mmCIF file of C-alpha atoms in Angstrom:
data_model
loop_
_atom_site.group_PDB
_atom_site.id
_atom_site.type_symbol
_atom_site.label_atom_id
_atom_site.label_comp_id
_atom_site.label_asym_id
_atom_site.label_seq_id
_atom_site.Cartn_x
_atom_site.Cartn_y
_atom_site.Cartn_z
ATOM 1 C CA MET A 1 25.006 9.898 12.347
ATOM 2 C CA ASN A 2 22.530 11.618 14.843
ATOM 3 C CA LEU A 3 19.533 13.917 13.954
ATOM 4 C CA SER A 4 19.319 17.301 15.410
ATOM 5 C CA GLY A 5 16.306 19.758 15.546
ATOM 6 C CA THR A 6 13.184 20.903 17.156
ATOM 7 C CA LEU A 7 10.635 19.329 19.485
ATOM 8 C CA SER A 8 7.234 21.328 18.965
ATOM 9 C CA THR A 9 3.594 20.641 20.329
ATOM 10 C CA TYR A 10 1.327 19.905 17.251
ATOM 11 C CA ASN A 11 -1.860 19.144 19.545
ATOM 12 C CA PRO A 12 -1.786 21.026 22.687
ATOM 13 C CA GLN A 13 -5.127 19.275 23.814
ATOM 14 C CA THR A 14 -3.476 16.109 24.129
ATOM 15 C CA ARG A 15 0.323 17.271 24.119
ATOM 16 C CA LEU A 16 1.353 15.383 21.272
ATOM 17 C CA THR A 17 4.547 16.443 19.744
ATOM 18 C CA MET A 18 6.593 16.616 16.420
ATOM 19 C CA PHE A 19 10.300 16.573 15.985
ATOM 20 C CA GLU A 20 11.701 18.303 12.910
ATOM 21 C CA SER A 21 15.126 18.163 11.693
ATOM 22 C CA GLY A 22 16.796 20.005 8.562
ATOM 23 C CA PRO A 23 16.021 23.312 7.322
ATOM 24 C CA GLN A 24 12.935 24.052 9.349
ATOM 25 C CA ASN A 25 12.088 27.182 7.458
ATOM 26 C CA SER A 26 11.618 25.108 4.480
ATOM 27 C CA GLN A 27 8.037 25.125 2.553
ATOM 28 C CA GLY A 28 8.859 21.357 1.790
ATOM 29 C CA SER A 29 9.067 18.622 4.291
ATOM 30 C CA VAL A 30 8.496 14.912 4.407
ATOM 31 C CA VAL A 31 6.329 13.576 7.506
ATOM 32 C CA PHE A 32 7.431 9.940 8.520
ATOM 33 C CA VAL A 33 5.208 7.692 10.624
ATOM 34 C CA ALA A 34 6.679 4.369 12.111
ATOM 35 C CA GLY A 35 5.040 1.165 12.948
ATOM 36 C CA LEU A 36 3.829 -0.704 15.915
ATOM 37 C CA MET A 37 5.818 -0.089 19.183
ATOM 38 C CA ASP A 38 7.829 2.495 17.528
ATOM 39 C CA GLY A 39 8.560 6.377 18.403
ATOM 40 C CA TYR A 40 11.245 8.926 17.657
ATOM 41 C CA ASN A 41 14.428 7.740 15.933
ATOM 42 C CA ALA A 42 12.826 4.234 15.505
ATOM 43 C CA LEU A 43 14.706 3.194 12.038
ATOM 44 C CA PRO A 44 18.055 3.250 11.448
ATOM 45 C CA TYR A 45 17.725 4.964 8.057
ATOM 46 C CA LEU A 46 16.308 8.205 9.461
ATOM 47 C CA PRO A 47 19.651 10.359 9.754
ATOM 48 C CA LEU A 48 20.690 9.199 6.362
ATOM 49 C CA LEU A 49 17.282 10.087 5.025
ATOM 50 C CA GLY A 50 17.309 13.486 6.828
ATOM 51 C CA LYS A 51 20.597 14.342 5.173
ATOM 52 C CA PHE A 52 19.500 13.526 1.824
ATOM 53 C CA LEU A 53 16.454 15.281 1.776
ATOM 54 C CA GLU A 54 18.300 18.779 3.380
ATOM 55 C CA GLU A 55 21.260 18.284 0.911
ATOM 56 C CA GLN A 56 19.096 17.283 -2.462
ATOM 57 C CA LEU A 57 15.893 18.874 -1.882
ATOM 58 C CA GLY A 58 16.107 21.395 0.722
ATOM 59 C CA PHE A 59 13.573 19.678 2.768
ATOM 60 C CA SER A 60 13.142 19.036 6.408
ATOM 61 C CA LEU A 61 12.259 15.615 8.064
ATOM 62 C CA ILE A 62 9.218 15.686 10.575
ATOM 63 C CA GLN A 63 8.971 12.637 13.148
ATOM 64 C CA VAL A 64 5.716 12.525 14.554
ATOM 65 C CA MET A 65 4.184 10.993 17.687
ATOM 66 C CA LEU A 66 0.574 9.738 18.132
ATOM 67 C CA THR A 67 -1.384 8.252 20.698
ATOM 68 C CA SER A 68 -0.873 4.951 18.954
ATOM 69 C CA SER A 69 3.001 5.325 19.278
ATOM 70 C CA HIS A 70 5.162 3.135 21.512
ATOM 71 C CA MET A 71 2.816 1.020 23.875
ATOM 72 C CA GLY A 72 -0.205 2.690 22.375
ATOM 73 C CA TYR A 73 -1.364 1.004 19.473
ATOM 74 C CA GLY A 74 -3.457 -1.691 21.112
ATOM 75 C CA ILE A 75 -5.621 1.122 22.737
ATOM 76 C CA SER A 76 -6.162 3.121 19.283
ATOM 77 C CA SER A 77 -6.993 2.769 15.893
ATOM 78 C CA LEU A 78 -6.376 3.834 12.369
ATOM 79 C CA GLN A 79 -9.260 6.047 12.727
ATOM 80 C CA ASP A 80 -7.821 7.856 15.793
ATOM 81 C CA ASP A 81 -4.448 8.129 13.941
ATOM 82 C CA VAL A 82 -6.179 9.687 10.970
ATOM 83 C CA ARG A 83 -7.734 12.359 13.286
ATOM 84 C CA GLU A 84 -4.442 13.267 14.845
ATOM 85 C CA LEU A 85 -2.722 13.492 11.637
ATOM 86 C CA ASP A 86 -5.552 15.931 10.372
ATOM 87 C CA ILE A 87 -4.525 18.331 13.294
ATOM 88 C CA LEU A 88 -0.695 17.792 12.318
ATOM 89 C CA PHE A 89 -1.101 18.644 8.687
ATOM 90 C CA THR A 90 -3.263 21.719 9.820
ATOM 91 C CA PHE A 91 -0.432 22.900 12.086
ATOM 92 C CA LEU A 92 2.249 22.555 9.443
ATOM 93 C CA ARG A 93 0.111 24.551 6.924
ATOM 94 C CA GLU A 94 -1.047 27.335 9.163
ATOM 95 C CA GLU A 95 1.662 27.475 11.726
ATOM 96 C CA ARG A 96 4.740 26.411 9.579
ATOM 97 C CA ALA A 97 3.551 27.790 6.102
ATOM 98 C CA LYS A 98 4.370 24.167 4.594
ATOM 99 C CA THR A 99 3.192 24.054 1.043
ATOM 100 C CA ARG A 100 5.161 20.739 -0.137
ATOM 101 C CA LEU A 101 4.499 17.903 1.966
ATOM 102 C CA PHE A 102 5.153 14.179 1.674
ATOM 103 C CA PHE A 103 4.214 11.248 3.722
ATOM 104 C CA ILE A 104 6.203 7.870 4.705
ATOM 105 C CA GLY A 105 4.741 5.208 6.350
ATOM 106 C CA HIS A 106 6.806 2.214 7.962
ATOM 107 C CA SER A 107 5.114 -1.060 8.366
ATOM 108 C CA THR A 108 1.932 -0.336 10.079
ATOM 109 C CA GLY A 109 2.556 3.289 9.311
ATOM 110 C CA CYS A 110 1.753 2.320 5.483
ATOM 111 C CA GLN A 111 -1.739 1.458 6.817
ATOM 112 C CA ASP A 112 -1.882 5.225 8.379
ATOM 113 C CA ALA A 113 -0.618 6.516 5.043
ATOM 114 C CA ILE A 114 -3.365 4.663 2.928
ATOM 115 C CA SER A 115 -6.054 5.632 5.461
ATOM 116 C CA PHE A 116 -5.090 9.307 5.830
ATOM 117 C CA ALA A 117 -4.961 9.462 1.805
ATOM 118 C CA SER A 118 -8.362 8.177 1.791
ATOM 119 C CA HIS A 119 -10.441 9.805 4.525
ATOM 120 C CA GLY A 120 -8.263 12.391 5.958
ATOM 121 C CA ARG A 121 -9.676 16.137 5.992
ATOM 122 C CA ASN A 122 -6.389 17.423 4.919
ATOM 123 C CA ARG A 123 -5.397 14.631 2.559
ATOM 124 C CA ALA A 124 -5.026 17.338 -0.318
ATOM 125 C CA ALA A 125 -2.199 18.752 1.482
ATOM 126 C CA VAL A 126 0.036 15.640 1.069
ATOM 127 C CA GLN A 127 1.487 15.595 -2.292
ATOM 128 C CA GLY A 128 3.068 12.084 -2.136
ATOM 129 C CA LEU A 129 3.182 8.744 -0.052
ATOM 130 C CA VAL A 130 5.928 6.244 0.333
ATOM 131 C CA LEU A 131 4.997 3.192 1.944
ATOM 132 C CA GLN A 132 8.320 1.380 3.246
ATOM 133 C CA GLY A 133 7.755 -2.024 4.346
ATOM 134 C CA PRO A 134 4.097 -2.644 3.874
ATOM 135 C CA VAL A 135 3.391 -5.994 5.304
ATOM 136 C CA SER A 136 0.508 -8.089 6.487
ATOM 137 C CA ASP A 137 0.265 -8.002 10.390
ATOM 138 C CA ARG A 138 -2.655 -10.819 10.180
ATOM 139 C CA GLU A 139 -0.153 -13.290 8.062
ATOM 140 C CA PHE A 140 2.729 -12.559 10.266
ATOM 141 C CA MET A 141 0.579 -13.175 13.410
ATOM 142 C CA MET A 142 -0.787 -16.480 11.863
ATOM 143 C CA SER A 143 2.431 -17.649 11.511
ATOM 144 C CA SER A 144 4.137 -16.476 14.913
ATOM 145 C CA LEU A 145 1.111 -17.332 17.239
ATOM 146 C CA ASP A 146 0.672 -20.894 15.616
ATOM 147 C CA GLU A 147 -2.493 -22.442 17.663
ATOM 148 C CA MET A 148 -2.830 -19.318 19.982
ATOM 149 C CA TYR A 149 -3.636 -17.122 16.686
ATOM 150 C CA GLY A 150 -7.004 -18.828 16.411
ATOM 151 C CA LYS A 151 -7.926 -18.693 20.206
ATOM 152 C CA TYR A 152 -7.073 -15.122 20.154
ATOM 153 C CA VAL A 153 -8.987 -14.229 17.005
ATOM 154 C CA ARG A 154 -11.964 -16.089 18.359
ATOM 155 C CA LEU A 155 -11.781 -14.238 21.864
ATOM 156 C CA ALA A 156 -11.747 -10.951 20.076
ATOM 157 C CA GLN A 157 -14.943 -11.766 17.960
ATOM 158 C CA ARG A 158 -16.822 -12.654 20.724
ATOM 159 C CA MET A 159 -16.049 -9.803 22.831
ATOM 160 C CA ILE A 160 -16.991 -7.624 19.736
ATOM 161 C CA ASN A 161 -20.172 -9.661 19.405
ATOM 162 C CA ASP A 162 -20.899 -9.014 23.187
ATOM 163 C CA GLY A 163 -20.437 -5.301 22.756
ATOM 164 C CA LYS A 164 -17.126 -5.257 24.560
ATOM 165 C CA GLY A 165 -14.644 -4.346 21.671
ATOM 166 C CA GLN A 166 -13.263 -1.579 23.372
ATOM 167 C CA GLU A 167 -12.653 -3.625 26.318
ATOM 168 C CA LEU A 168 -8.997 -5.226 26.924
ATOM 169 C CA MET A 169 -8.183 -8.559 25.888
ATOM 170 C CA VAL A 170 -6.364 -11.045 28.300
ATOM 171 C CA ARG A 171 -2.794 -10.293 29.405
ATOM 172 C CA GLU A 172 -1.083 -12.715 27.548
ATOM 173 C CA VAL A 173 -2.227 -11.389 24.051
ATOM 174 C CA ASP A 174 0.917 -9.133 23.989
ATOM 175 C CA ILE A 175 3.131 -7.069 25.816
ATOM 176 C CA ALA A 176 1.091 -3.928 25.237
ATOM 177 C CA PRO A 177 -2.873 -3.590 26.229
ATOM 178 C CA VAL A 178 -4.947 -4.465 23.163
ATOM 179 C CA THR A 179 -8.729 -3.973 22.677
ATOM 180 C CA ALA A 180 -10.440 -6.868 21.214
ATOM 181 C CA TYR A 181 -11.378 -4.360 18.221
ATOM 182 C CA ARG A 182 -7.815 -3.356 17.672
ATOM 183 C CA PHE A 183 -6.591 -6.970 17.723
ATOM 184 C CA ASN A 184 -9.485 -8.145 15.438
ATOM 185 C CA SER A 185 -8.361 -5.013 13.198
ATOM 186 C CA LEU A 186 -4.646 -6.476 12.697
ATOM 187 C CA ALA A 187 -5.638 -10.285 12.974
ATOM 188 C CA SER A 188 -8.780 -11.049 11.310
ATOM 189 C CA ILE A 189 -9.534 -11.310 7.561
ATOM 190 C CA GLY A 190 -10.850 -8.120 6.247
ATOM 191 C CA GLY A 191 -10.206 -6.171 9.670
ATOM 192 C CA ASP A 192 -9.126 -2.401 9.002
ATOM 193 C CA ASP A 193 -5.574 -3.130 8.958
ATOM 194 C CA ASP A 194 -5.877 -5.840 6.958
ATOM 195 C CA MET A 195 -4.579 -4.051 3.721
ATOM 196 C CA PHE A 196 -1.316 -5.995 2.433
ATOM 197 C CA SER A 197 -1.990 -9.660 2.994
ATOM 198 C CA SER A 198 -1.249 -12.102 -0.043
ATOM 199 C CA ASP A 199 -4.652 -13.810 0.005
ATOM 200 C CA ILE A 200 -6.905 -10.585 -0.220
ATOM 201 C CA PRO A 201 -8.832 -10.982 -3.754
ATOM 202 C CA PHE A 202 -7.438 -8.579 -6.310
ATOM 203 C CA GLU A 203 -10.862 -6.908 -6.437
ATOM 204 C CA SER A 204 -10.646 -6.222 -2.603
ATOM 205 C CA MET A 205 -7.051 -4.972 -2.872
ATOM 206 C CA GLN A 206 -8.529 -2.202 -5.628
ATOM 207 C CA ALA A 207 -11.317 -1.318 -3.026
ATOM 208 C CA ASN A 208 -8.541 -0.939 -0.184
ATOM 209 C CA PHE A 209 -6.786 1.701 -2.354
ATOM 210 C CA GLY A 210 -9.436 2.837 -4.781
ATOM 211 C CA GLN A 211 -9.764 6.221 -2.757
ATOM 212 C CA VAL A 212 -6.181 7.041 -2.866
ATOM 213 C CA MET A 213 -5.389 9.634 -5.579
ATOM 214 C CA THR A 214 -2.097 10.679 -4.214
ATOM 215 C CA PRO A 215 0.965 9.487 -5.970
ATOM 216 C CA LEU A 216 2.566 6.788 -4.229
ATOM 217 C CA ILE A 217 5.436 4.175 -4.187
ATOM 218 C CA MET A 218 5.845 1.004 -2.257
ATOM 219 C CA VAL A 219 9.336 0.123 -1.300
ATOM 220 C CA HIS A 220 9.778 -3.477 -0.345
ATOM 221 C CA SER A 221 12.680 -5.654 1.580
ATOM 222 C CA GLY A 222 13.535 -8.841 -0.021
ATOM 223 C CA LYS A 223 14.867 -10.086 3.147
ATOM 224 C CA ASP A 224 11.765 -8.986 5.275
ATOM 225 C CA GLU A 225 11.488 -11.047 8.205
ATOM 226 C CA TYR A 226 7.800 -10.105 8.672
ATOM 227 C CA ILE A 227 6.748 -11.752 5.398
ATOM 228 C CA PRO A 228 6.237 -15.479 6.030
ATOM 229 C CA SER A 229 8.588 -17.436 3.600
ATOM 230 C CA HIS A 230 5.772 -19.389 1.994
ATOM 231 C CA ILE A 231 4.584 -16.316 0.671
ATOM 232 C CA ASN A 232 5.178 -15.434 -3.360
ATOM 233 C CA LYS A 233 6.665 -11.906 -2.654
ATOM 234 C CA GLU A 234 6.972 -11.258 -6.433
ATOM 235 C CA GLN A 235 3.352 -11.750 -7.002
ATOM 236 C CA LEU A 236 2.415 -9.919 -3.926
ATOM 237 C CA ILE A 237 4.178 -6.472 -5.123
ATOM 238 C CA SER A 238 2.876 -7.061 -8.453
ATOM 239 C CA ASP A 239 -0.561 -7.357 -7.220
ATOM 240 C CA LEU A 240 -0.070 -4.248 -4.549
ATOM 241 C CA THR A 241 1.327 -2.128 -7.352
ATOM 242 C CA ASN A 242 -1.252 -2.943 -9.826
ATOM 243 C CA ALA A 243 -4.254 -2.661 -7.360
ATOM 244 C CA SER A 244 -3.237 1.232 -6.590
ATOM 245 C CA PRO A 245 -4.612 3.632 -9.151
ATOM 246 C CA SER A 246 -2.272 6.378 -8.093
ATOM 247 C CA SER A 247 1.193 4.044 -8.362
ATOM 248 C CA LEU A 248 4.344 5.138 -9.693
ATOM 249 C CA GLY A 249 5.760 1.835 -9.347
ATOM 250 C CA ALA A 250 7.541 -0.401 -6.953
ATOM 251 C CA VAL A 251 11.007 -0.412 -5.569
ATOM 252 C CA VAL A 252 12.658 -3.578 -4.450
ATOM 253 C CA LEU A 253 15.527 -3.479 -2.124
ATOM 254 C CA PRO A 254 16.989 -7.213 -2.492
ATOM 255 C CA ASP A 255 19.388 -7.301 0.572
ATOM 256 C CA ALA A 256 16.956 -5.224 2.905
ATOM 257 C CA ASP A 257 15.448 -6.474 5.903
ATOM 258 C CA HIS A 258 11.993 -4.980 7.312
ATOM 259 C CA ALA A 259 13.810 -1.617 9.020
ATOM 260 C CA ILE A 260 16.276 -1.191 5.942
ATOM 261 C CA SER A 261 19.347 -2.107 8.413
ATOM 262 C CA ASP A 262 22.405 -2.325 6.012
ATOM 263 C CA LEU A 263 23.723 1.226 4.839
ATOM 264 C CA ALA A 264 24.093 0.096 1.053
ATOM 265 C CA SER A 265 19.865 -0.696 0.794
ATOM 266 C CA GLN A 266 19.376 2.637 3.093
ATOM 267 C CA THR A 267 21.165 4.504 0.302
ATOM 268 C CA ILE A 268 19.302 3.024 -2.135
ATOM 269 C CA PHE A 269 15.905 4.005 -0.566
ATOM 270 C CA CYS A 270 17.046 7.425 0.305
ATOM 271 C CA ASN A 271 18.076 7.961 -3.205
ATOM 272 C CA ALA A 272 14.473 6.388 -4.311
ATOM 273 C CA VAL A 273 12.533 8.696 -2.028
ATOM 274 C CA VAL A 274 14.289 11.961 -3.446
ATOM 275 C CA GLN A 275 13.828 10.750 -7.167
ATOM 276 C CA PHE A 276 10.302 10.303 -6.422
ATOM 277 C CA ILE A 277 9.466 13.536 -4.829
ATOM 278 C CA ARG A 278 11.302 15.290 -7.545
ATOM 279 C CA LYS A 279 9.158 13.606 -9.810
ATOM 280 C CA VAL A 280 6.263 14.581 -8.151
ATOM 281 C CA LEU A 281 7.231 18.231 -8.003
ATOM 282 C CA ILE A 282 7.836 18.396 -11.348
ATOM 283 C CA THR A 283 4.420 17.507 -12.144
ATOM 284 C CA LEU A 284 2.915 19.891 -10.057
ATOM 285 C CA GLU A 285 4.766 22.625 -11.052
ATOM 286 C CA GLN A 286 3.934 21.881 -14.687
ATOM 287 C CA GLU A 287 0.326 21.541 -13.684
ATOM 288 C CA GLU A 288 0.336 24.915 -11.547
ATOM 289 C CA LYS A 289 2.350 26.706 -14.639
ATOM 290 C CA ALA A 290 -0.723 25.213 -16.926
ATOM 291 C CA GLN A 291 -3.441 26.783 -14.631
ATOM 292 C CA GLU A 292 -1.795 30.041 -14.471
ATOM 293 C CA GLN A 293 -1.526 30.014 -18.224
ATOM 294 C CA ALA A 294 -5.380 29.057 -18.718
ATOM 295 C CA LEU A 295 -6.629 31.746 -15.857
ATOM 296 C CA GLY A 296 -4.325 34.513 -17.993
ATOM 297 C CA GLY A 297 -6.088 33.900 -21.121
ATOM 298 C CA LEU A 298 -9.392 33.747 -19.162
ATOM 299 C CA SER A 299 -8.478 37.250 -18.157
ATOM 300 C CA LEU A 300 -8.093 38.333 -21.310
#
C-alpha cells in the first residue's frame, strides 16, 4: 500500500515542505510528526492510517518536514520545532482553510506534541493529540551506551558550562552531528526532552503535562524495543496517563514494536485514532451548539 498526494512548501523562507494525502479539500486533517532520524513515509502504518482517515472521517493525512528531520535533530531543539510547527499550522488555517486539526507524534515527535500544545502560539488550532510510542531517550541511551553514556553526558555538561552548548560534540557520539545542548536535552535528567522516563517523580510528570489542555491519548507498544527490560511498563503507563490533566486514556498494543510493524496492531491503532477523533469532534460540536444557543438567548 502506497500513499499518493501533494507536496507543498509551508515555509518558503526555509523551503520546508509538507506532504498531504487523501481529500485535500477537507477541513479536517491529521498532522503527523515522526521521531529522530525520520522523514516522510517513516512508519509502516502511515498508508493504512491515511486510508482509515479518508474512508471513515473524510480527513487528509499531513506529514511534515522539519529542520530536525533526518540528520538534523542534533543541531535543532524542541523550541525550534515548535516555531516551525507554528508556521505550519498558520499555513494550514489561513492557506488551506483547515478547521479540524489533530496531531500525531511518534517517538520523539511525542515531545514535539507536548511542547507545541504547551507553548505553541497556534496550539488552540489543534483539537487533539495522539502520542504513539512515547519513550525515554535518556533511559534507552543509558542502557545502550553503557559506560560511554556517562562520558558523553559529562562532556556535554562541561561544554554547556563553558558557554559552548551550541557547538558540536565529538564525532563518535552519533552518526548525526549533535550539539552539546541537544545531547544534554536528550540524555540528562531533567533535559528538555526528558518527558517520559520511568524515574521522573510524579509531581514533575504533572508539571511536564500541566500546560497541555488539548485532549490526548497515549498509545504504547507492548514489545517496544526502546524501553529497557527492567522498567515496569504498566506502572509507567499508569503514571503518564494520570499525570496528564487532559488525558482521555491509554491504548496498549501488546504485540507491537516501537514502529507498530505488524498489520494486526496497525489496524487496532488506526481504529483507536479514528475513535479518539470522533469522540473529540462530538464534544466540540456539542460545545459549539451550546455556545450558539447561549448567544441566541442573549440576542433576545
